[in-house]
Short mmCIF file of C-alpha atoms and ligand atoms in Angstrom, two decimals:
data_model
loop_
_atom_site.label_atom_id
_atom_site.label_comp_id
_atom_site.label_asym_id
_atom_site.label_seq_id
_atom_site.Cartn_x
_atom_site.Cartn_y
_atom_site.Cartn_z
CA UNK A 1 7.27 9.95 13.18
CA UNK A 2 5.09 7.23 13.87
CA UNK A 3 3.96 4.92 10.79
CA UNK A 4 1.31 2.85 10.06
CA UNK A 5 1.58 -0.03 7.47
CA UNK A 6 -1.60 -1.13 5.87
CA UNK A 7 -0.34 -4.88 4.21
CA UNK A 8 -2.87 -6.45 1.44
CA UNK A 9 -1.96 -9.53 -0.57
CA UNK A 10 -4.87 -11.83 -1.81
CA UNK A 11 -3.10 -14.86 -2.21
CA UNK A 12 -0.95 -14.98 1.01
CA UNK A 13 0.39 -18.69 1.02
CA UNK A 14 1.75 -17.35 -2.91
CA UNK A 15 3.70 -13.98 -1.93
CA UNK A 16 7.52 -13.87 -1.50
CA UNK A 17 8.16 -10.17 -2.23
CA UNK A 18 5.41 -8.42 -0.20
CA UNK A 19 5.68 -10.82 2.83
CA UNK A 20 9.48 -10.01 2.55
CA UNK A 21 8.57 -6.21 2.69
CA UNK A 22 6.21 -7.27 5.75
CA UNK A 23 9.17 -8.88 7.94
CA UNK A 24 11.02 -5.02 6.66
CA UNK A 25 8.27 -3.16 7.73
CA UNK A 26 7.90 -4.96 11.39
CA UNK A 27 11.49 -4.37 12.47
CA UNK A 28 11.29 -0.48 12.21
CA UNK A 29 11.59 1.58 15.40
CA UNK A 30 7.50 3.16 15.34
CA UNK A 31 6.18 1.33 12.76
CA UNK A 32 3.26 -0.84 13.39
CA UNK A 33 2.17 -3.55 10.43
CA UNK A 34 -1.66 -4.67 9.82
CA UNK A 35 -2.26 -7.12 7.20
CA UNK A 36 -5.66 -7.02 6.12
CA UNK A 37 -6.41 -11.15 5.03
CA UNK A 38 -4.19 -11.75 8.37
CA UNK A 39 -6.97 -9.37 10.39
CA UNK A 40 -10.12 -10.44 8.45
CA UNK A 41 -9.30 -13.04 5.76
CA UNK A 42 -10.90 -12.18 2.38
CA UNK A 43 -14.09 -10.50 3.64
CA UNK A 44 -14.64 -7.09 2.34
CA UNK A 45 -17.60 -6.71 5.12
CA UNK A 46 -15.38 -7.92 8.25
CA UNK A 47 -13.80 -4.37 8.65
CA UNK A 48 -13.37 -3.68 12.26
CA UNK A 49 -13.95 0.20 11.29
CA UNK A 50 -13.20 1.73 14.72
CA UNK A 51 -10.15 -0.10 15.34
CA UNK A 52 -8.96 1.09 11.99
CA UNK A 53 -9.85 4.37 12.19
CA UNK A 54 -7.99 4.34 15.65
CA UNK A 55 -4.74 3.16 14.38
CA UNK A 56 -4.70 5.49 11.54
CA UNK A 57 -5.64 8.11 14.12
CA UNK A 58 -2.29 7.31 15.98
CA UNK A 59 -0.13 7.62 12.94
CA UNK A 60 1.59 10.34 10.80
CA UNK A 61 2.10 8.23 8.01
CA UNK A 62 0.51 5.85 6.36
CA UNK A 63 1.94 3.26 4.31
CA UNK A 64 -0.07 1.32 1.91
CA UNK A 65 1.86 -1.97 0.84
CA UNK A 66 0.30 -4.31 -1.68
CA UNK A 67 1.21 -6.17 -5.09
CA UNK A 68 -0.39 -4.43 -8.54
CA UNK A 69 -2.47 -7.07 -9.62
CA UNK A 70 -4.05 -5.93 -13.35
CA UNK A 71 -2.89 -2.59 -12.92
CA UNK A 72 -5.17 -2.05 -9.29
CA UNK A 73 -5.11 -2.26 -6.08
CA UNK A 74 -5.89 -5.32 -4.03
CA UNK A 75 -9.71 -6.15 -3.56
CA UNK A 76 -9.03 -5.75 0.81
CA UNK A 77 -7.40 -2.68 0.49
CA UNK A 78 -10.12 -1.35 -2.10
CA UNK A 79 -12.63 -2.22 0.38
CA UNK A 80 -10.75 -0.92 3.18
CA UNK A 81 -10.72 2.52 1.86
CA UNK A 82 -14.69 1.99 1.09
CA UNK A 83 -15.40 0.96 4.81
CA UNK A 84 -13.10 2.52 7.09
CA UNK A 85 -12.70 5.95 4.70
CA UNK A 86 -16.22 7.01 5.88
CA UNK A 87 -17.59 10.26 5.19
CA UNK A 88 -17.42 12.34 8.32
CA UNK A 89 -14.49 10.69 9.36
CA UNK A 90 -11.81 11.41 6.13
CA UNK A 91 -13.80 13.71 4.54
CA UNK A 92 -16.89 15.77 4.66
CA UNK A 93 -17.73 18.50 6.79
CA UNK A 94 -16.79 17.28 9.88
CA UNK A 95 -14.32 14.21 8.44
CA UNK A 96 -10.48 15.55 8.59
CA UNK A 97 -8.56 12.73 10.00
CA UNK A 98 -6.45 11.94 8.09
CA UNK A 99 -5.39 15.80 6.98
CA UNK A 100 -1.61 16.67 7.22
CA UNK A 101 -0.35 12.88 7.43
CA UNK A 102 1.61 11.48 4.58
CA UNK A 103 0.78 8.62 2.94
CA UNK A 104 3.03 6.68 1.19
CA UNK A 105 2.30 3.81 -1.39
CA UNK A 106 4.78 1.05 -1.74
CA UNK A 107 4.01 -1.98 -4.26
CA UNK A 108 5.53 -4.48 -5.89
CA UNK A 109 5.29 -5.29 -9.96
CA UNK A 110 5.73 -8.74 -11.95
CA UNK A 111 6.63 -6.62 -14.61
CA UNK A 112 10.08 -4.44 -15.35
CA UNK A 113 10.35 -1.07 -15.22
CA UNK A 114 10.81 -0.59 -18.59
CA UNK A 115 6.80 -1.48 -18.72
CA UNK A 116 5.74 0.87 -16.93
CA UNK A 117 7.01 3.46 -18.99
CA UNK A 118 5.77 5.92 -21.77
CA UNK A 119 8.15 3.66 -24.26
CA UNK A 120 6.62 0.77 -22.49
CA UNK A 121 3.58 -1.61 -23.80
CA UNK A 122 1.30 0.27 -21.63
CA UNK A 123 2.64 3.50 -21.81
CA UNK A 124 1.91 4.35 -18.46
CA UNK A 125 4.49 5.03 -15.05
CA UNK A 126 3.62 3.45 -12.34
CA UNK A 127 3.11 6.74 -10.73
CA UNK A 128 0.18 6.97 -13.31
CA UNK A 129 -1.27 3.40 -12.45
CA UNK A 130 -1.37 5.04 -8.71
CA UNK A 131 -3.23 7.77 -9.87
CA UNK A 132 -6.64 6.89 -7.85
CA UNK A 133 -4.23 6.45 -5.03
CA UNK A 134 -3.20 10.30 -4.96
CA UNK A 135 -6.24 11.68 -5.83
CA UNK A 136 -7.46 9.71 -3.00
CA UNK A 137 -4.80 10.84 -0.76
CA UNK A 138 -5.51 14.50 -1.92
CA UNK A 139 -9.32 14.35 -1.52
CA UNK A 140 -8.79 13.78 2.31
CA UNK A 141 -6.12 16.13 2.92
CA UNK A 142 -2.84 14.00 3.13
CA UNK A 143 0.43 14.55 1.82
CA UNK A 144 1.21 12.54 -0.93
CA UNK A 145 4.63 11.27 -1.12
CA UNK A 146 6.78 9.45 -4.18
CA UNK A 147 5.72 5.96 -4.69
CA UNK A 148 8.54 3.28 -4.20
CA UNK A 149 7.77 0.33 -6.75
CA UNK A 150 9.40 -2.74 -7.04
CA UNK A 151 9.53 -4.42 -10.47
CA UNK A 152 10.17 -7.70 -11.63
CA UNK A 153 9.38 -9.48 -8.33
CA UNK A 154 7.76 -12.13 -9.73
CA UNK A 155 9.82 -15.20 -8.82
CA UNK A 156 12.45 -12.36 -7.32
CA UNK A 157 15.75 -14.04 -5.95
CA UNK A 158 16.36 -13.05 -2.15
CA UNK A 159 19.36 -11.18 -3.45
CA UNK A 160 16.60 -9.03 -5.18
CA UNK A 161 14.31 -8.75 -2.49
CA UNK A 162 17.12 -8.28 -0.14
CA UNK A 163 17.24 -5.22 -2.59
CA UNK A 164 13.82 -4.49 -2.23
CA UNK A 165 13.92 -4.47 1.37
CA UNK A 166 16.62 -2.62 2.06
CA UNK A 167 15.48 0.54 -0.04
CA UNK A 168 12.04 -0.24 1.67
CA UNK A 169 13.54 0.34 5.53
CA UNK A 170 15.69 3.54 4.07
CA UNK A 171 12.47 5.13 3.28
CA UNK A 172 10.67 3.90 6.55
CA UNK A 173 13.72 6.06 8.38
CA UNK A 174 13.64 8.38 6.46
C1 FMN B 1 -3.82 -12.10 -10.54
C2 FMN B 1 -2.52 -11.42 -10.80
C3 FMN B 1 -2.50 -10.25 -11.54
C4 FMN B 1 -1.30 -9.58 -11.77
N1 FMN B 1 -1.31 -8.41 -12.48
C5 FMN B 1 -0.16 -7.73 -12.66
C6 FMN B 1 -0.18 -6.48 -13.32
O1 FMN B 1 -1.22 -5.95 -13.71
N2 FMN B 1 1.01 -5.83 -13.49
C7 FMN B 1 2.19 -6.36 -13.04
O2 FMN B 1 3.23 -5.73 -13.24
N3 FMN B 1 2.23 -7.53 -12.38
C8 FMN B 1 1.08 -8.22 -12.18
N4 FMN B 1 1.10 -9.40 -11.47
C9 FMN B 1 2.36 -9.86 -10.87
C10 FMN B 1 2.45 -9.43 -9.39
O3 FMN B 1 2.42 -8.02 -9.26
C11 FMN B 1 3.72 -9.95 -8.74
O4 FMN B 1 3.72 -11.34 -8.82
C12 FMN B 1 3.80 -9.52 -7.27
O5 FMN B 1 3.93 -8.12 -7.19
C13 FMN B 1 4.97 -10.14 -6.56
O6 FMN B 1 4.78 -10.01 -5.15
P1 FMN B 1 4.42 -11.29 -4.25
O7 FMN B 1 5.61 -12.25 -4.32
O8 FMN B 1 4.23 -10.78 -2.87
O9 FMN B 1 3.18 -11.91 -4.81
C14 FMN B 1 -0.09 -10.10 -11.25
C15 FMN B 1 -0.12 -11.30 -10.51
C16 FMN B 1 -1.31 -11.95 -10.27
C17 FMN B 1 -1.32 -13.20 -9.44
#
């Protein structure tokens, strides 16, 4: 299965967990990594669409890997489904290019699991912050798979991420 990582993080020189999760990602056997401030720094009208479209086109999964930042995705990867999502391309009539691949959200939280629970101050999952994630994934035809979250990887110690990364290449093999 060949995978496609889409990376987002707005405040690069500030990331330990998701740049961590990067290096993971980069290693695997058919994986190929595209961070989206490396590619076209903080511009949400620098989108090269084709070439995005392309590499998407070569892969059966796509991995979306970003921090939550107030409960949300990142602003790069919002605009990245806005530009390179077109109509006629991922969905419409003619726009079925991404049917039948998986995608697969991974993210990292500052806050602990027990948070993002129905006991927890927001009384919300995580899988129910995603939600705009898998009705996205659904509107164009994917397969949605389980979420892998991270919590409390805010100041994380490498033991943790080591963690982190480890459960992140089990699912990339899997
Ligand atoms: C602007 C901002 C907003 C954040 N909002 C949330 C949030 O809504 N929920 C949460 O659990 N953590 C939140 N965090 C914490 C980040 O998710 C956490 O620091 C990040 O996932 C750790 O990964 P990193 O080391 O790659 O930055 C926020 C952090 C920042 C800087």
């Amino acid at each position: 299965m060949k995978t496609l990582v889409i990376v987002s993080h707005p405040y690069p020189e500030q990331s330990h967990a998701i740049k961590a999760l990067q290096r993971t990602a980069a290693q695997q056997p058919n994986v190929t990594v595209r961070n989206l401030e490396s590619l076209y720094g903080h511009n949400p009208q620098a989108f090269d669409v084709a070439a995005e479209q392309e590499a998407s086109d070569g892969a059966d999964r796509i991995v979306l890997l970003f921090p939550i930042h107030w409960f949300n995705l990142t602003p790069m990867l919002k605009a990245y489904l806005n530009q390179v999502w077109t109509h006629g391309w991922a969905f419409g009539p003619d726009g079925t290019s991404l049917k039948g691949k998986q995608m697969l959200v991974v993210t990292t939280t500052g806050a602990t699991a027990h948070l993002y629970s129905e006991q927890g101050l927001i009384e919300s999952t995580v899988e129910q912050v995603l939600t705009p994630m898998k009705a996205s994934a659904l509107y164009v035809g994917m397969e949605y798979t389980p979420p892998l979250a991270f919590h409390s990887a805010m100041g994380a110690s490498e033991e943790a991420l080591a963690g982190f990364q480890q459960a992140f290449a089990e699912r990339l093999r899997a």
